[in-house]
């Protein structure tokens, strides 16, 4: 969930190492590492999504060895919206359980939509197919005001919430 990555490692050779360089295919960035045997890169910029980082060591006679690492950067929270019932004001109902429908999405992967009530209880909404889209659930209410909070969570633990007050 961070836009930069600190990377370090160890390169060795039976003769002598000449250089260790790195590149990130997603940002088209790269450069020389700090150090050759024990090396580090103190702040690799990441693009949203998958970043393929390659580190290449070259010895004194031109032989090369490389290693790759894929790092997925998720810098965006998911989105969530309660569609039915309308959540612009306190919603009055006598229906129990009350069906609630909404939408949720994420730039990479939505994992779940959960809900809780300030009066106790909660649950997990059913995600539509594909998962980034419509969700639905039924909420059991108690007499009086019920504040329900819905939370969308993505694969990297980022969240977004929406609430509705039902009487």
PDB file of C-alpha atoms in Angstrom:
ATOM      1  CA  UNK A   1       0.000   0.000   0.000  1.00  0.00           C
ATOM      2  CA  UNK A   2       3.064   2.283  -0.110  1.00  0.00           C
ATOM      3  CA  UNK A   3       4.115   4.098  -3.337  1.00  0.00           C
ATOM      4  CA  UNK A   4       7.806   3.277  -2.871  1.00  0.00           C
ATOM      5  CA  UNK A   5       9.778   0.159  -2.003  1.00  0.00           C
ATOM      6  CA  UNK A   6      13.144  -0.243  -0.287  1.00  0.00           C
ATOM      7  CA  UNK A   7      14.978  -3.264  -1.701  1.00  0.00           C
ATOM      8  CA  UNK A   8      18.233  -4.973  -0.709  1.00  0.00           C
ATOM      9  CA  UNK A   9      20.058  -8.224  -1.354  1.00  0.00           C
ATOM     10  CA  UNK A  10      23.356 -10.001  -1.783  1.00  0.00           C
ATOM     11  CA  UNK A  11      25.149 -10.733  -5.056  1.00  0.00           C
ATOM     12  CA  UNK A  12      28.242 -12.920  -5.269  1.00  0.00           C
ATOM     13  CA  UNK A  13      30.526 -14.368  -7.915  1.00  0.00           C
ATOM     14  CA  UNK A  14      33.523 -16.749  -8.026  1.00  0.00           C
ATOM     15  CA  UNK A  15      35.668 -13.966  -9.576  1.00  0.00           C
ATOM     16  CA  UNK A  16      34.652 -10.379  -8.865  1.00  0.00           C
ATOM     17  CA  UNK A  17      31.445  -8.429  -9.311  1.00  0.00           C
ATOM     18  CA  UNK A  18      31.531  -5.395 -11.551  1.00  0.00           C
ATOM     19  CA  UNK A  19      28.046  -3.945 -11.051  1.00  0.00           C
ATOM     20  CA  UNK A  20      24.508  -4.533  -9.787  1.00  0.00           C
ATOM     21  CA  UNK A  21      21.668  -2.629 -11.488  1.00  0.00           C
ATOM     22  CA  UNK A  22      17.906  -2.635 -11.106  1.00  0.00           C
ATOM     23  CA  UNK A  23      14.898  -1.787 -13.280  1.00  0.00           C
ATOM     24  CA  UNK A  24      11.130  -1.516 -12.835  1.00  0.00           C
ATOM     25  CA  UNK A  25       9.245  -2.430 -16.030  1.00  0.00           C
ATOM     26  CA  UNK A  26       6.091  -0.644 -14.815  1.00  0.00           C
ATOM     27  CA  UNK A  27       7.729   2.764 -14.371  1.00  0.00           C
ATOM     28  CA  UNK A  28      10.537   2.317 -16.916  1.00  0.00           C
ATOM     29  CA  UNK A  29      12.852   3.394 -14.083  1.00  0.00           C
ATOM     30  CA  UNK A  30      16.109   1.880 -12.981  1.00  0.00           C
ATOM     31  CA  UNK A  31      19.648   2.533 -11.941  1.00  0.00           C
ATOM     32  CA  UNK A  32      22.707   1.299 -10.136  1.00  0.00           C
ATOM     33  CA  UNK A  33      22.323  -0.131  -6.650  1.00  0.00           C
ATOM     34  CA  UNK A  34      24.175   1.162  -3.626  1.00  0.00           C
ATOM     35  CA  UNK A  35      26.954  -1.383  -3.140  1.00  0.00           C
ATOM     36  CA  UNK A  36      27.843  -4.411  -5.232  1.00  0.00           C
ATOM     37  CA  UNK A  37      28.129  -7.510  -2.988  1.00  0.00           C
ATOM     38  CA  UNK A  38      25.670  -6.423  -0.342  1.00  0.00           C
ATOM     39  CA  UNK A  39      23.461  -3.970  -2.246  1.00  0.00           C
ATOM     40  CA  UNK A  40      20.390  -1.806  -1.662  1.00  0.00           C
ATOM     41  CA  UNK A  41      18.004   0.516  -3.471  1.00  0.00           C
ATOM     42  CA  UNK A  42      16.490   3.051  -1.053  1.00  0.00           C
ATOM     43  CA  UNK A  43      13.291   4.104  -2.800  1.00  0.00           C
ATOM     44  CA  UNK A  44      11.935   2.427  -5.897  1.00  0.00           C
ATOM     45  CA  UNK A  45       8.859   4.260  -7.209  1.00  0.00           C
ATOM     46  CA  UNK A  46       5.904   1.974  -7.909  1.00  0.00           C
ATOM     47  CA  UNK A  47       3.014   2.333 -10.348  1.00  0.00           C
ATOM     48  CA  UNK A  48      -0.511   1.263  -9.455  1.00  0.00           C
ATOM     49  CA  UNK A  49      -0.867  -2.495 -10.065  1.00  0.00           C
ATOM     50  CA  UNK A  50       1.911  -5.002 -10.809  1.00  0.00           C
ATOM     51  CA  UNK A  51       5.538  -3.804 -10.897  1.00  0.00           C
ATOM     52  CA  UNK A  52       8.136  -6.235 -12.288  1.00  0.00           C
ATOM     53  CA  UNK A  53      11.475  -5.379 -10.671  1.00  0.00           C
ATOM     54  CA  UNK A  54      14.631  -6.984 -12.045  1.00  0.00           C
ATOM     55  CA  UNK A  55      18.047  -6.883 -10.382  1.00  0.00           C
ATOM     56  CA  UNK A  56      21.017  -7.848 -12.564  1.00  0.00           C
ATOM     57  CA  UNK A  57      24.587  -8.529 -11.405  1.00  0.00           C
ATOM     58  CA  UNK A  58      27.514  -8.461 -13.853  1.00  0.00           C
ATOM     59  CA  UNK A  59      30.941  -9.890 -13.090  1.00  0.00           C
ATOM     60  CA  UNK A  60      34.333  -8.654 -14.289  1.00  0.00           C
ATOM     61  CA  UNK A  61      34.269 -10.788 -17.486  1.00  0.00           C
ATOM     62  CA  UNK A  62      30.688  -9.848 -18.489  1.00  0.00           C
ATOM     63  CA  UNK A  63      28.712 -12.805 -17.121  1.00  0.00           C
ATOM     64  CA  UNK A  64      25.300 -11.787 -15.805  1.00  0.00           C
ATOM     65  CA  UNK A  65      22.788 -13.175 -13.363  1.00  0.00           C
ATOM     66  CA  UNK A  66      19.428 -11.699 -12.523  1.00  0.00           C
ATOM     67  CA  UNK A  67      16.478 -12.077 -10.203  1.00  0.00           C
ATOM     68  CA  UNK A  68      12.968 -10.707 -10.559  1.00  0.00           C
ATOM     69  CA  UNK A  69      10.300  -9.728  -8.097  1.00  0.00           C
ATOM     70  CA  UNK A  70       6.712  -8.712  -8.762  1.00  0.00           C
ATOM     71  CA  UNK A  71       5.335  -6.129  -6.337  1.00  0.00           C
ATOM     72  CA  UNK A  72       1.682  -5.109  -6.545  1.00  0.00           C
ATOM     73  CA  UNK A  73       0.992  -1.558  -5.402  1.00  0.00           C
ATOM     74  CA  UNK A  74      -2.534  -0.679  -4.336  1.00  0.00           C
ATOM     75  CA  UNK A  75      -2.845   3.007  -3.525  1.00  0.00           C
ATOM     76  CA  UNK A  76      -6.594   3.317  -4.017  1.00  0.00           C
ATOM     77  CA  UNK A  77      -9.411   2.598  -1.570  1.00  0.00           C
ATOM     78  CA  UNK A  78     -12.422   0.676  -2.845  1.00  0.00           C
ATOM     79  CA  UNK A  79     -15.718   2.463  -3.510  1.00  0.00           C
ATOM     80  CA  UNK A  80     -19.062   1.600  -1.912  1.00  0.00           C
ATOM     81  CA  UNK A  81     -22.574   2.991  -2.262  1.00  0.00           C
ATOM     82  CA  UNK A  82     -25.925   1.993  -0.779  1.00  0.00           C
ATOM     83  CA  UNK A  83     -28.474   2.080  -3.613  1.00  0.00           C
ATOM     84  CA  UNK A  84     -31.695   0.683  -2.078  1.00  0.00           C
ATOM     85  CA  UNK A  85     -33.131   1.967   0.157  1.00  0.00           C
ATOM     86  CA  UNK A  86     -32.183   5.571  -0.572  1.00  0.00           C
ATOM     87  CA  UNK A  87     -29.708   6.704   2.086  1.00  0.00           C
ATOM     88  CA  UNK A  88     -30.025  10.473   1.658  1.00  0.00           C
ATOM     89  CA  UNK A  89     -32.243  10.749   4.755  1.00  0.00           C
ATOM     90  CA  UNK A  90     -33.543   8.520   7.531  1.00  0.00           C
ATOM     91  CA  UNK A  91     -35.460   5.718   5.875  1.00  0.00           C
ATOM     92  CA  UNK A  92     -38.762   4.684   7.546  1.00  0.00           C
ATOM     93  CA  UNK A  93     -39.846   1.059   7.208  1.00  0.00           C
ATOM     94  CA  UNK A  94     -41.870  -1.730   8.807  1.00  0.00           C
ATOM     95  CA  UNK A  95     -40.169  -4.449   6.739  1.00  0.00           C
ATOM     96  CA  UNK A  96     -38.105  -7.004   8.668  1.00  0.00           C
ATOM     97  CA  UNK A  97     -35.677  -8.180   7.474  1.00  0.00           C
ATOM     98  CA  UNK A  98     -35.009  -5.230   5.220  1.00  0.00           C
ATOM     99  CA  UNK A  99     -33.345  -6.019   1.865  1.00  0.00           C
ATOM    100  CA  UNK A 100     -30.427  -3.678   1.154  1.00  0.00           C
ATOM    101  CA  UNK A 101     -28.674  -3.422  -2.214  1.00  0.00           C
ATOM    102  CA  UNK A 102     -25.596  -1.467  -3.165  1.00  0.00           C
ATOM    103  CA  UNK A 103     -22.571  -1.276  -5.393  1.00  0.00           C
ATOM    104  CA  UNK A 104     -18.899  -1.694  -4.596  1.00  0.00           C
ATOM    105  CA  UNK A 105     -15.761  -1.727  -6.724  1.00  0.00           C
ATOM    106  CA  UNK A 106     -11.999  -1.644  -6.472  1.00  0.00           C
ATOM    107  CA  UNK A 107      -9.193  -0.887  -8.902  1.00  0.00           C
ATOM    108  CA  UNK A 108      -7.558  -4.290  -8.272  1.00  0.00           C
ATOM    109  CA  UNK A 109      -9.756  -6.754  -6.366  1.00  0.00           C
ATOM    110  CA  UNK A 110     -12.710  -6.367  -4.046  1.00  0.00           C
ATOM    111  CA  UNK A 111     -12.757  -9.027  -1.327  1.00  0.00           C
ATOM    112  CA  UNK A 112     -15.854  -8.381   0.745  1.00  0.00           C
ATOM    113  CA  UNK A 113     -18.688  -6.117   1.810  1.00  0.00           C
ATOM    114  CA  UNK A 114     -19.601  -6.411   5.477  1.00  0.00           C
ATOM    115  CA  UNK A 115     -22.056  -4.513   7.625  1.00  0.00           C
ATOM    116  CA  UNK A 116     -22.663  -3.735  11.268  1.00  0.00           C
ATOM    117  CA  UNK A 117     -25.445  -2.068  13.208  1.00  0.00           C
ATOM    118  CA  UNK A 118     -25.059   0.390  16.054  1.00  0.00           C
ATOM    119  CA  UNK A 119     -27.831  -1.647  17.734  1.00  0.00           C
ATOM    120  CA  UNK A 120     -25.839  -4.896  17.493  1.00  0.00           C
ATOM    121  CA  UNK A 121     -25.436  -7.485  14.808  1.00  0.00           C
ATOM    122  CA  UNK A 122     -24.041  -7.455  11.333  1.00  0.00           C
ATOM    123  CA  UNK A 123     -23.012  -9.738   8.552  1.00  0.00           C
ATOM    124  CA  UNK A 124     -21.458 -10.198   5.153  1.00  0.00           C
ATOM    125  CA  UNK A 125     -23.229  -9.107   2.002  1.00  0.00           C
ATOM    126  CA  UNK A 126     -23.466 -11.369  -1.026  1.00  0.00           C
ATOM    127  CA  UNK A 127     -21.301 -10.088  -3.855  1.00  0.00           C
ATOM    128  CA  UNK A 128     -22.631 -10.208  -7.391  1.00  0.00           C
ATOM    129  CA  UNK A 129     -20.693 -11.751 -10.243  1.00  0.00           C
ATOM    130  CA  UNK A 130     -18.179 -10.421 -10.995  1.00  0.00           C
ATOM    131  CA  UNK A 131     -17.359  -9.436  -7.415  1.00  0.00           C
ATOM    132  CA  UNK A 132     -16.732  -5.778  -8.345  1.00  0.00           C
ATOM    133  CA  UNK A 133     -20.307  -4.628  -8.775  1.00  0.00           C
ATOM    134  CA  UNK A 134     -23.601  -5.192  -7.023  1.00  0.00           C
ATOM    135  CA  UNK A 135     -23.954  -6.560  -3.490  1.00  0.00           C
ATOM    136  CA  UNK A 136     -27.013  -7.407  -1.422  1.00  0.00           C
ATOM    137  CA  UNK A 137     -27.982  -8.400   2.098  1.00  0.00           C
ATOM    138  CA  UNK A 138     -30.929  -8.437   4.487  1.00  0.00           C
ATOM    139  CA  UNK A 139     -30.728  -6.616   7.814  1.00  0.00           C
ATOM    140  CA  UNK A 140     -32.795  -7.433  10.885  1.00  0.00           C
ATOM    141  CA  UNK A 141     -33.742  -4.183  12.594  1.00  0.00           C
ATOM    142  CA  UNK A 142     -34.883  -3.306  16.098  1.00  0.00           C
ATOM    143  CA  UNK A 143     -37.542  -0.696  16.890  1.00  0.00           C
ATOM    144  CA  UNK A 144     -36.193   2.859  16.671  1.00  0.00           C
ATOM    145  CA  UNK A 145     -33.223   4.264  14.791  1.00  0.00           C
ATOM    146  CA  UNK A 146     -30.735   1.750  13.380  1.00  0.00           C
ATOM    147  CA  UNK A 147     -27.474   3.069  11.937  1.00  0.00           C
ATOM    148  CA  UNK A 148     -26.008   0.496   9.555  1.00  0.00           C
ATOM    149  CA  UNK A 149     -22.425   0.839   8.358  1.00  0.00           C
ATOM    150  CA  UNK A 150     -21.335  -1.022   5.230  1.00  0.00           C
ATOM    151  CA  UNK A 151     -17.615  -1.595   4.605  1.00  0.00           C
ATOM    152  CA  UNK A 152     -15.984  -2.645   1.328  1.00  0.00           C
ATOM    153  CA  UNK A 153     -12.549  -4.257   1.723  1.00  0.00           C
ATOM    154  CA  UNK A 154     -10.015  -4.945  -1.027  1.00  0.00           C
ATOM    155  CA  UNK A 155      -7.313  -7.621  -1.214  1.00  0.00           C
ATOM    156  CA  UNK A 156      -4.747  -5.301   0.388  1.00  0.00           C
ATOM    157  CA  UNK A 157      -6.870  -4.360   3.395  1.00  0.00           C
ATOM    158  CA  UNK A 158      -7.959  -0.945   2.147  1.00  0.00           C
ATOM    159  CA  UNK A 159     -11.531  -0.045   3.095  1.00  0.00           C
ATOM    160  CA  UNK A 160     -14.364   2.352   2.307  1.00  0.00           C
ATOM    161  CA  UNK A 161     -17.623   2.800   4.210  1.00  0.00           C
ATOM    162  CA  UNK A 162     -21.156   4.027   3.649  1.00  0.00           C
ATOM    163  CA  UNK A 163     -23.900   4.350   6.261  1.00  0.00           C
ATOM    164  CA  UNK A 164     -27.660   4.428   6.314  1.00  0.00           C
ATOM    165  CA  UNK A 165     -30.062   5.324   9.125  1.00  0.00           C
ATOM    166  CA  UNK A 166     -33.257   3.292   9.215  1.00  0.00           C
ATOM    167  CA  UNK A 167     -36.215   3.837  11.547  1.00  0.00           C
TER     168      UNK A 167
END
